[in-house]
Coordinates of N, CA and C in Angstrom, one line a residue:
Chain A
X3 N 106.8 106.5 85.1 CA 108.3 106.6 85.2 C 108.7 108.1 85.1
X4 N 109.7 108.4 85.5 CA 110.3 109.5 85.9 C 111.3 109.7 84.5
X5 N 111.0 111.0 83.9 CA 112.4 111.0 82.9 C 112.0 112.5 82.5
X6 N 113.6 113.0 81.7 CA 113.7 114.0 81.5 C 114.4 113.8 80.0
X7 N 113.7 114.6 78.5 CA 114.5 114.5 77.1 C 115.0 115.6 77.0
X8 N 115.7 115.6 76.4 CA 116.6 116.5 75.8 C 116.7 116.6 74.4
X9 N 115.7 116.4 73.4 CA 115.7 115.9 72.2 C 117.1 116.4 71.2
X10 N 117.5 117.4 71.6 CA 118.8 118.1 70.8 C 119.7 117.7 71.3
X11 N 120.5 117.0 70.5 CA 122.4 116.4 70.9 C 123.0 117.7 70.8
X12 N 122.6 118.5 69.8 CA 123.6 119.4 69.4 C 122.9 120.3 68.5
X13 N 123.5 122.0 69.2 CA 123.1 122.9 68.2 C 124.0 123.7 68.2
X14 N 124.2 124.3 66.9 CA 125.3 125.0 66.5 C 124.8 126.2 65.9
X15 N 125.1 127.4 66.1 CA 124.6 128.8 66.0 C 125.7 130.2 65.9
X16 N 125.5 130.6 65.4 CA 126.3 132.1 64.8 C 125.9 133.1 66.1
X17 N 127.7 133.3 66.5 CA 126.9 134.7 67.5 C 126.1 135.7 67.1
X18 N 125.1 135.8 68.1 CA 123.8 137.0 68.2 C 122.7 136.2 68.0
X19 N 122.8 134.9 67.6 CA 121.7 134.3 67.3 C 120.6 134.3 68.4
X20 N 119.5 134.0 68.6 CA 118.8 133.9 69.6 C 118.6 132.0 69.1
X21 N 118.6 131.4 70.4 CA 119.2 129.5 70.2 C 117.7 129.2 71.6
X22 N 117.0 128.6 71.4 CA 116.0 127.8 72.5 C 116.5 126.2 72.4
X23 N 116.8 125.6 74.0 CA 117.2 124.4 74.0 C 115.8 124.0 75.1
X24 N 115.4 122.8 74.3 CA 114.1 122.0 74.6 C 114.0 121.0 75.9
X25 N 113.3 120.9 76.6 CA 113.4 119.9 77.4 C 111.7 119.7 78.0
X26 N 111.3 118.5 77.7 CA 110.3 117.5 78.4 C 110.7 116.9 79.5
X27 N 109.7 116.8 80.5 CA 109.9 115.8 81.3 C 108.6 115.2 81.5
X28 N 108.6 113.9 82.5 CA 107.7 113.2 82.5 C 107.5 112.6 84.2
X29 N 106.2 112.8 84.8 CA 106.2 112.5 86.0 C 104.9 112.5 86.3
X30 N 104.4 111.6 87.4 CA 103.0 111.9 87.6 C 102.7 112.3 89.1
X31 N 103.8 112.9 89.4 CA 104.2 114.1 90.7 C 103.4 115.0 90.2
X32 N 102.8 115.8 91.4 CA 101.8 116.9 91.4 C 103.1 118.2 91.7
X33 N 104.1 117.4 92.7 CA 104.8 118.4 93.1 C 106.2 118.1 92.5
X34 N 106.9 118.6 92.0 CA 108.1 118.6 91.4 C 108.9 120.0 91.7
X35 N 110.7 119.9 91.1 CA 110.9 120.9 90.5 C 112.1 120.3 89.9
X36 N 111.7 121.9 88.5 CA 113.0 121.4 87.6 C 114.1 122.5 87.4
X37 N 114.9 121.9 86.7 CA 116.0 122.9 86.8 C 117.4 122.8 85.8
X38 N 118.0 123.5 85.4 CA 118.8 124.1 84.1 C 120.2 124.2 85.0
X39 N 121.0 123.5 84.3 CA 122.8 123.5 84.7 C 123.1 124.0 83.6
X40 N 124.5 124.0 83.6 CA 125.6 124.6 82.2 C 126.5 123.9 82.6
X41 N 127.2 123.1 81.5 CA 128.4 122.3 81.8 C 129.4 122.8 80.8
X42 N 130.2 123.9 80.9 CA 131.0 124.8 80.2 C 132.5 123.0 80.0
X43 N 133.1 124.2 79.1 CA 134.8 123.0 78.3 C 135.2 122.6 79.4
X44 N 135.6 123.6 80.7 CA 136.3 123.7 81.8 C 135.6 122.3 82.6
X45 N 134.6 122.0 82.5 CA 133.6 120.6 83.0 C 133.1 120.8 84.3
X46 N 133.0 122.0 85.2 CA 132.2 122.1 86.3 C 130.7 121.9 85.7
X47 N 129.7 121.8 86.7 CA 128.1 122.0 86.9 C 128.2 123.4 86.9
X48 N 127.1 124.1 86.3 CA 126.9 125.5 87.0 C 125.5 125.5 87.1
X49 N 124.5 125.6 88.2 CA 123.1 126.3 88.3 C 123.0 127.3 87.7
X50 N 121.6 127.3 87.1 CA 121.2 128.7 86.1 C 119.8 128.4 86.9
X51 N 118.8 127.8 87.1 CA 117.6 127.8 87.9 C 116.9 126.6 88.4
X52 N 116.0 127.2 89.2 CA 115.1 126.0 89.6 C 113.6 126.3 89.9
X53 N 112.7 126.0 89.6 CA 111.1 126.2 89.1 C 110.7 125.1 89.8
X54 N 109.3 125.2 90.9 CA 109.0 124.0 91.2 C 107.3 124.5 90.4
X55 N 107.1 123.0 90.5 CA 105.9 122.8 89.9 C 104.1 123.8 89.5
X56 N 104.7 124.5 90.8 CA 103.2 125.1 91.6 C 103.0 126.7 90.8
X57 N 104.9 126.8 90.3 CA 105.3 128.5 89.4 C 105.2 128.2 88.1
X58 N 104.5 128.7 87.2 CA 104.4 128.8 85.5 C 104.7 130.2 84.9
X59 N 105.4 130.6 86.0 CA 106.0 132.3 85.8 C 107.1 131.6 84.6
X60 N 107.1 132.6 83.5 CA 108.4 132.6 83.3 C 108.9 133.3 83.4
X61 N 110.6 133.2 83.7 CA 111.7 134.2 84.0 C 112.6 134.4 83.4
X62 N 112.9 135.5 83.4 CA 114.3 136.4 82.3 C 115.1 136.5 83.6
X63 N 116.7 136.2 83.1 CA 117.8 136.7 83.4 C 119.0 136.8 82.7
X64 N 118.6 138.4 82.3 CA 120.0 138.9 81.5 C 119.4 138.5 80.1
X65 N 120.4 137.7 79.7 CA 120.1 137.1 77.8 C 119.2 135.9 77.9
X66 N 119.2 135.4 79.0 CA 118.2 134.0 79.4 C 117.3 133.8 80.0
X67 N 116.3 133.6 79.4 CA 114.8 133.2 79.7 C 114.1 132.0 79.7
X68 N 113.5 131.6 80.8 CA 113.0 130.1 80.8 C 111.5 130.3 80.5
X69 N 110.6 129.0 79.8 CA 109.7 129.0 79.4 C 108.8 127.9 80.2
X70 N 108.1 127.9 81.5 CA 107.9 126.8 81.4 C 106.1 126.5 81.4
X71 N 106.2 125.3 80.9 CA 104.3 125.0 80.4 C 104.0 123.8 81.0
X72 N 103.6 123.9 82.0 CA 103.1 122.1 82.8 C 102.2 121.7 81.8
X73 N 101.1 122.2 81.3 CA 100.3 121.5 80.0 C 101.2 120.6 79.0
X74 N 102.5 120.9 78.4 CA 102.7 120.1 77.4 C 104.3 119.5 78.2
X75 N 103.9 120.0 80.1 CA 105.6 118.9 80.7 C 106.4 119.6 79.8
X76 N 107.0 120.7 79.5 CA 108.1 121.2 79.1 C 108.7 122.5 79.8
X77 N 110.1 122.6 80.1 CA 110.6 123.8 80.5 C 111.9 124.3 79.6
X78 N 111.6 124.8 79.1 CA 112.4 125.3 77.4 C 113.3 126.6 77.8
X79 N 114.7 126.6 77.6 CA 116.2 127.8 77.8 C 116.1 128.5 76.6
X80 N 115.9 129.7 76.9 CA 116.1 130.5 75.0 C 117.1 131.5 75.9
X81 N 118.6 131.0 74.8 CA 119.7 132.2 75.2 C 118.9 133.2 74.2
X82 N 119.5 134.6 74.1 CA 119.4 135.7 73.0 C 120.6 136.3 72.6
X83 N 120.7 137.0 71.9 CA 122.0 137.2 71.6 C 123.0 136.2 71.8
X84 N 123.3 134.9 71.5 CA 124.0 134.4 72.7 C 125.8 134.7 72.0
X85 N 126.5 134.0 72.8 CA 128.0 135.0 72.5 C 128.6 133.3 72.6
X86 N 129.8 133.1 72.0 CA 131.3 132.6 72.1 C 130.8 131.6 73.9
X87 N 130.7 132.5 74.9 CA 131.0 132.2 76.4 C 129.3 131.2 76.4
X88 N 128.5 131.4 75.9 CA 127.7 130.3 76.3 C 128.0 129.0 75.5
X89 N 128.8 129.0 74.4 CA 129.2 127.3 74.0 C 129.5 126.5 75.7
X90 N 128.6 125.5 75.4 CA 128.8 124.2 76.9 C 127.7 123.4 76.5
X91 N 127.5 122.4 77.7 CA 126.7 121.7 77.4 C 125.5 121.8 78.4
X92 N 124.1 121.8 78.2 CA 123.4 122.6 79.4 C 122.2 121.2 79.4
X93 N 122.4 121.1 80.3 CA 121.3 119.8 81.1 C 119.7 120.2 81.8
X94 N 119.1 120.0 81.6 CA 117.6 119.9 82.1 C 117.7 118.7 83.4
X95 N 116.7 118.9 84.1 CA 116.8 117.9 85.5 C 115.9 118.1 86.1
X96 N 115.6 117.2 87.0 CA 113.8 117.0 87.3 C 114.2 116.7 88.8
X97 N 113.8 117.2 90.1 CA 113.4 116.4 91.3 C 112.2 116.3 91.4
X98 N 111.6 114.9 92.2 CA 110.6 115.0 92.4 C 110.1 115.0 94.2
X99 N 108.6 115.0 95.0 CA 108.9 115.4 95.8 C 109.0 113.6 96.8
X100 N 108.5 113.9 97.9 CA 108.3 112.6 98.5 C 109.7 112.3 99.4
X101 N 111.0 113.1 99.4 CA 111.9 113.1 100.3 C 113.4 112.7 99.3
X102 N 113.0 111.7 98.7 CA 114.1 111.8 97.4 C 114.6 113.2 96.5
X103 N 115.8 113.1 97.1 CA 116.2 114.9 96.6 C 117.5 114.2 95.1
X104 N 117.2 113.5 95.0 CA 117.9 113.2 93.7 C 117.7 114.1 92.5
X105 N 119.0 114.5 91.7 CA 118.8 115.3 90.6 C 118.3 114.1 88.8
X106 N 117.5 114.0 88.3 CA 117.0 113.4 87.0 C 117.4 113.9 86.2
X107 N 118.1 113.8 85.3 CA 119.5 114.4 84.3 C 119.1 114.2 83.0
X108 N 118.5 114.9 82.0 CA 118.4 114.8 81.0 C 119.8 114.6 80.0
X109 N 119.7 114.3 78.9 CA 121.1 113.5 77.8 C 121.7 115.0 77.6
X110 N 121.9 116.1 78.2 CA 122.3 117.0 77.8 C 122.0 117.9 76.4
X111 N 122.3 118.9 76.2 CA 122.1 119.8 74.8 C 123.8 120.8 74.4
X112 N 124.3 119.8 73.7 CA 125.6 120.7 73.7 C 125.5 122.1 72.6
X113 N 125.6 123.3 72.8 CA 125.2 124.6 72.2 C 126.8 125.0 71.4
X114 N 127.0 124.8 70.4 CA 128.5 125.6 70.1 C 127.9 126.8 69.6
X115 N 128.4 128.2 69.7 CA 128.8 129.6 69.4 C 129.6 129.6 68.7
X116 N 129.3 130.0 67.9 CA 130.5 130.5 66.8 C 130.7 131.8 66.4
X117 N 132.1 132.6 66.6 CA 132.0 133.9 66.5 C 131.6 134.2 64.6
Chain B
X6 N 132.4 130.1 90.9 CA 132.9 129.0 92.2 C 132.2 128.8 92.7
X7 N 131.5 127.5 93.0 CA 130.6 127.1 94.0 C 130.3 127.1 95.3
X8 N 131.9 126.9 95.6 CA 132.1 126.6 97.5 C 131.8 125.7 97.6
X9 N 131.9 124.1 96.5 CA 131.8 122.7 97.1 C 133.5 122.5 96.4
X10 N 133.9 121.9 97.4 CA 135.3 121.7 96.9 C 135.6 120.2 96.8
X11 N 136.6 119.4 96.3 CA 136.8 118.2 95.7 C 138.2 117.9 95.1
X12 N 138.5 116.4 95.8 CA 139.9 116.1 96.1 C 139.8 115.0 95.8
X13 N 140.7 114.2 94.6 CA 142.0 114.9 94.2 C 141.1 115.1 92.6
X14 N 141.4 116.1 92.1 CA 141.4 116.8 90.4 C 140.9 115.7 89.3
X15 N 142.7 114.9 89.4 CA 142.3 114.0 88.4 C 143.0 112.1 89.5
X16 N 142.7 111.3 89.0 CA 142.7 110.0 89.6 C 143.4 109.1 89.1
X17 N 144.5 108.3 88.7 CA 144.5 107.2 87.0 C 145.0 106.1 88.6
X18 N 144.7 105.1 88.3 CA 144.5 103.7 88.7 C 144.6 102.9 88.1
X19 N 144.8 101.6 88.5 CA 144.5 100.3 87.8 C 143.3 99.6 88.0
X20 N 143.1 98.5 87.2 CA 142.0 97.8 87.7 C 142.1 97.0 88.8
X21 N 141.2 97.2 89.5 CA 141.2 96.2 91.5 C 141.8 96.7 92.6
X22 N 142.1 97.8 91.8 CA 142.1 99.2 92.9 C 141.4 99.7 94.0
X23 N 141.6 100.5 95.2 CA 140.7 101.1 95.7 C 141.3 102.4 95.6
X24 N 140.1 103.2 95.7 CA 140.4 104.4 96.1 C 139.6 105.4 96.8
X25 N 139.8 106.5 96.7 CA 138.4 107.4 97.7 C 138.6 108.9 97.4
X26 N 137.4 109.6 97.2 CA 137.1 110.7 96.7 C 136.9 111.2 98.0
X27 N 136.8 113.0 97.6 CA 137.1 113.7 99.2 C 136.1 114.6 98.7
X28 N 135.1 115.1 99.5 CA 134.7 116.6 99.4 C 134.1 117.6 100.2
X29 N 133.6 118.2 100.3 CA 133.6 119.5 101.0 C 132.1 120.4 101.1
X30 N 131.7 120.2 101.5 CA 129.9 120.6 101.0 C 130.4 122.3 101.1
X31 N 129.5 122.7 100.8 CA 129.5 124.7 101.2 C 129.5 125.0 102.5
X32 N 129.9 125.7 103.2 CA 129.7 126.1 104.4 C 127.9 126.5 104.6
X33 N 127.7 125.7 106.0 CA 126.6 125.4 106.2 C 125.6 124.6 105.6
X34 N 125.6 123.6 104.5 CA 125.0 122.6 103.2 C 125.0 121.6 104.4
X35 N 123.7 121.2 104.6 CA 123.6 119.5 105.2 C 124.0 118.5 104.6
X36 N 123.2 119.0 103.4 CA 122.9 117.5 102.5 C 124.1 117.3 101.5
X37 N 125.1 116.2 101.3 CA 125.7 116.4 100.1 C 125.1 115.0 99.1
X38 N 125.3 115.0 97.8 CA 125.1 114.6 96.7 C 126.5 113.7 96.4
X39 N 126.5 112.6 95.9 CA 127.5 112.0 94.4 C 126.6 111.7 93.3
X40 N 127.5 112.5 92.3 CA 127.1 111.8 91.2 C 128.1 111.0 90.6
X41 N 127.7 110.3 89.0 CA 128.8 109.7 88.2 C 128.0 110.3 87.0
X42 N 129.3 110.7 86.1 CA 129.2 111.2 84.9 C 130.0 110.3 83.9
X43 N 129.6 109.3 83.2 CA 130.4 108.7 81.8 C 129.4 108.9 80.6
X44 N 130.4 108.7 79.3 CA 129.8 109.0 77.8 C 128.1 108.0 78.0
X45 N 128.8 106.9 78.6 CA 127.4 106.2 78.1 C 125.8 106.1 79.4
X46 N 126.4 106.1 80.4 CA 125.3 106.8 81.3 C 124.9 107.9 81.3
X47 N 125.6 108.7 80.9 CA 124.8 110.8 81.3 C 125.4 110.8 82.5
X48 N 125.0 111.8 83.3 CA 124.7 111.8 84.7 C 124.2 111.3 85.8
X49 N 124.6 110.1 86.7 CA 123.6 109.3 87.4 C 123.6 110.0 89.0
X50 N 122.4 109.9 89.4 CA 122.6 110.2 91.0 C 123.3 109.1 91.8
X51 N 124.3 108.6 92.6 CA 124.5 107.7 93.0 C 124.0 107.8 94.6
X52 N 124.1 108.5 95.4 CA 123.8 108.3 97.1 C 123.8 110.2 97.2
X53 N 122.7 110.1 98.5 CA 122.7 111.3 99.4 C 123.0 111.2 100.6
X54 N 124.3 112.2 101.7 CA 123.9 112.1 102.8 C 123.1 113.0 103.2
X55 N 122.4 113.6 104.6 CA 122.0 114.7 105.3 C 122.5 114.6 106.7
X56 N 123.4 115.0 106.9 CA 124.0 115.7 108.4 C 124.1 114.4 108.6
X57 N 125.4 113.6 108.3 CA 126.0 112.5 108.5 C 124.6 111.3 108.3
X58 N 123.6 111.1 108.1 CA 122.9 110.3 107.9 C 122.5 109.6 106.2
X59 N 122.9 108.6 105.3 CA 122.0 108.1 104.2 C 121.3 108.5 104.1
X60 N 120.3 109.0 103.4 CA 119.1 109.9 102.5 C 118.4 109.0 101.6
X61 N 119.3 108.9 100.7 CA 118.2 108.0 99.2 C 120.0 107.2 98.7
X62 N 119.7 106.7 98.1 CA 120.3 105.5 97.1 C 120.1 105.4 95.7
X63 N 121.1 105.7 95.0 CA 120.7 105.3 93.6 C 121.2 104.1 93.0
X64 N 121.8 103.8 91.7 CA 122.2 103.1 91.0 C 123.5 102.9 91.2
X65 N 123.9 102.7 93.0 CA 125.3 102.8 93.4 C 125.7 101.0 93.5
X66 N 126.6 101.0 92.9 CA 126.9 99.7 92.4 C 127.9 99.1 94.0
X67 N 127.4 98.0 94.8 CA 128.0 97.0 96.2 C 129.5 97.5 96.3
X68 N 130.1 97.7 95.1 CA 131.9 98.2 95.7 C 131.8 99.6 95.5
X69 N 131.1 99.6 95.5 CA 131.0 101.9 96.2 C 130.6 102.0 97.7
X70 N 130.9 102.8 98.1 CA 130.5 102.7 99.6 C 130.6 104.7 100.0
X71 N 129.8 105.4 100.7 CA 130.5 106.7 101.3 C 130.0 107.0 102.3
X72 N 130.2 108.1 102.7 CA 129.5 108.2 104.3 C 130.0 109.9 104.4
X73 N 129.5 110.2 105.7 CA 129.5 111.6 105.6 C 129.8 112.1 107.2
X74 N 131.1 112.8 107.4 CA 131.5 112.6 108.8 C 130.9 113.9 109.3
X75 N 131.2 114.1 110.9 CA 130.9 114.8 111.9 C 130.7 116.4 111.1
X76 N 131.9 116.7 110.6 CA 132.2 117.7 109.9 C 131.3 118.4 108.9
X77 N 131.0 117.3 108.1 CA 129.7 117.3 107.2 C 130.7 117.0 105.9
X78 N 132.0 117.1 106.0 CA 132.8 116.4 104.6 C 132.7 115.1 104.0
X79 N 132.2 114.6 103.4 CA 132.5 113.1 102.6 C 133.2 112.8 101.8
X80 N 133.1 111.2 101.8 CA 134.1 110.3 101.0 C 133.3 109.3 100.6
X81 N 133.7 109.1 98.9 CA 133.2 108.3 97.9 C 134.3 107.0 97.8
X82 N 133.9 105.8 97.8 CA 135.2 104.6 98.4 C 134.7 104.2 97.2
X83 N 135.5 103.8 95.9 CA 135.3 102.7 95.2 C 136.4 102.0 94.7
X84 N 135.4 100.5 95.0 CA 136.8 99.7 95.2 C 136.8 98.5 94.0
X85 N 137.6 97.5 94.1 CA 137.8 96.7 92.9 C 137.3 97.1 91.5
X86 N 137.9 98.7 91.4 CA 138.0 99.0 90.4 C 138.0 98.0 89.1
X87 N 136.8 98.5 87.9 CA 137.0 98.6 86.7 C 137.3 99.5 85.8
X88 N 137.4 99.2 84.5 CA 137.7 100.0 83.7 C 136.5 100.3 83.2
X89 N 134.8 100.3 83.3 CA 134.2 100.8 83.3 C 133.2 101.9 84.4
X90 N 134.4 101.5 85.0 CA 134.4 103.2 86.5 C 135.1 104.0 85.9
X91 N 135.8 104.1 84.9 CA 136.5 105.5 84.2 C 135.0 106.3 84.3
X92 N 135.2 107.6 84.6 CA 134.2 108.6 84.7 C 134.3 109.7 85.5
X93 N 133.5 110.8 85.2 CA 133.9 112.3 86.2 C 132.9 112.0 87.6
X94 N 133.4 112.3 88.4 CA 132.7 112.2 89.8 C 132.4 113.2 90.3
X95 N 130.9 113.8 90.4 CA 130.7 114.7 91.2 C 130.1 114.9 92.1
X96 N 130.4 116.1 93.5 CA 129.8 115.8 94.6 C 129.3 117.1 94.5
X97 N 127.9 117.4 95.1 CA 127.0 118.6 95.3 C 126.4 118.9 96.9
X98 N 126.2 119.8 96.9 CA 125.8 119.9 98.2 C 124.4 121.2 97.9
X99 N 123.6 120.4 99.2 CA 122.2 121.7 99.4 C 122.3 122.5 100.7
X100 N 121.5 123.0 100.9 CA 121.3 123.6 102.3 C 120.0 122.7 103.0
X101 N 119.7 122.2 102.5 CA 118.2 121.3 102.9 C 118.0 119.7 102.2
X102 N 117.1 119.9 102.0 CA 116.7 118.3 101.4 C 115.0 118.8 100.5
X103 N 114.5 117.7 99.9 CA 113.6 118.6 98.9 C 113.2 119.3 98.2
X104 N 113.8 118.9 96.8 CA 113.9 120.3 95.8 C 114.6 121.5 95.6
X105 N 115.9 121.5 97.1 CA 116.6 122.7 96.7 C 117.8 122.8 95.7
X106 N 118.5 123.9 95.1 CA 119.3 123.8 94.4 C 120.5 122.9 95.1
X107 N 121.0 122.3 94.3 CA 122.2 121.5 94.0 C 123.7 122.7 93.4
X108 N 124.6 122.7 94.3 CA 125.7 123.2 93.7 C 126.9 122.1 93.9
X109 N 127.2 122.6 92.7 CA 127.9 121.1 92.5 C 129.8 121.8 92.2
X110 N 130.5 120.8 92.9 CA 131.9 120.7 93.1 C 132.3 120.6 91.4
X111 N 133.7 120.6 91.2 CA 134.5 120.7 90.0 C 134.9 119.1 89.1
X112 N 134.6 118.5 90.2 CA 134.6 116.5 89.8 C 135.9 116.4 89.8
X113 N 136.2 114.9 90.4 CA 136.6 114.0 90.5 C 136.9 113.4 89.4
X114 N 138.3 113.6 88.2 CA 138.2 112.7 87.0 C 139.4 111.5 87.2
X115 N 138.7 110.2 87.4 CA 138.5 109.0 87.2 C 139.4 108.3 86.5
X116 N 140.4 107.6 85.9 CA 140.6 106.8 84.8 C 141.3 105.7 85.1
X117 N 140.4 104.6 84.9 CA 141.4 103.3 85.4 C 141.5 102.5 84.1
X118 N 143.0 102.1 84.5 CA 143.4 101.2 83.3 C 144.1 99.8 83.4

């Protein structure tokens, strides 16, 4: 079966903190890709990335850097410093390949900042 | 801003209602996406088109229906509303099919009573 956890409902952090939000997924796709939204108060989607299966690069951008490890099926968000503007809620999501372009929606990780 | 746009903002209805969502893929996006977002589902995929054609199917419940015209704009029909269709509606669009990013519109909020 196809799934994506999100094991953290909620984390709550002091600006400048450096905050890592967790995500597993589960698939027995060779080829995948996964990928990180932000769902800010305002309630749009926002893309932050997408990683398919074949890349174990990890990537920095700006204060955000993704982690990801096909050995233990995880692709892990570490804000740094994070500020006030990253409180939202940020979702992990899994496609897999085979023609089904559907997004697999992890329970979300809501992040509050606190100045 | 995404460049996937979405009509109307907010929705309130009754129950056994019909109604219909509108949206707007990015300039040049084949494929567009619905989702449904409530407390107790998460986020579900409900249907894909690609250049007016069905794609895949999700967990779209017989009184949903959408389709995707000439234009490449779609509409989400759901009809004999319940009040367990209260939820944010979102529509996304790709440039392709396969793994690509998803940008997703501002949603459709939902509330029937």
């Amino acid at each position: 079966a196809q799934k994506v956890t999100q094991a953290q409902t909620e984390i709550s952090v002091v600006e400048k903190e450096d905050v890592t939000l967790d995500c597993v997924y589960e698939t027995r796709d060779t080829t995948y890709y996964l990928f990180w939204y932000k769902q800010p108060p305002s309630g749009e989607l926002v893309f932050l990335i997408r990683r398919n299966s074949f890349d174990e690069q990890n990537e920095i951008s700006g204060r955000y850097s993704w982690n990801f490890q096909k050995s233990t099926s995880s692709f892990n968000f570490t804000i740094t410093a994070s500020q006030v503007v990253d409180s939202a809620v940020y979702f992990c999501a899994l496609i897999l390949s085979g023609g089904y372009n559907k997004l697999i929606f992890g329970a979300g990780t809501r992040l509050a900042v606190h100045p | 801003d995404s460049g996937v746009t979405q009509t109307p903002k907010h929705l309130i209805t009754a129950t056994g209602q019909r109604v219909t969502l509108r949206c707007s893929p990015r300039s040049g996006d084949l494929s567009v996406y619905w989702y449904q977002q409530s407390l107790d589902q998460g986020l579900q995929f409900l249907i894909q088109y690609y250049n007016g054609e069905e794609r895949a199917k999700g967990n779209i419940l017989e009184r949903f229906s959408a389709q995707q015209f000439p234009d490449l704009h779609s509409e989400l029909n759901l009809s004999s509303l319940e009040l367990g269709d209260s939820a944010l509606y979102f529509c996304a669009s790709s440039a392709l099919t396969g793994g690509n990013e998803q940008f997703f519109g501002p949603g459709t909020r939902l509330t029937v009573l």
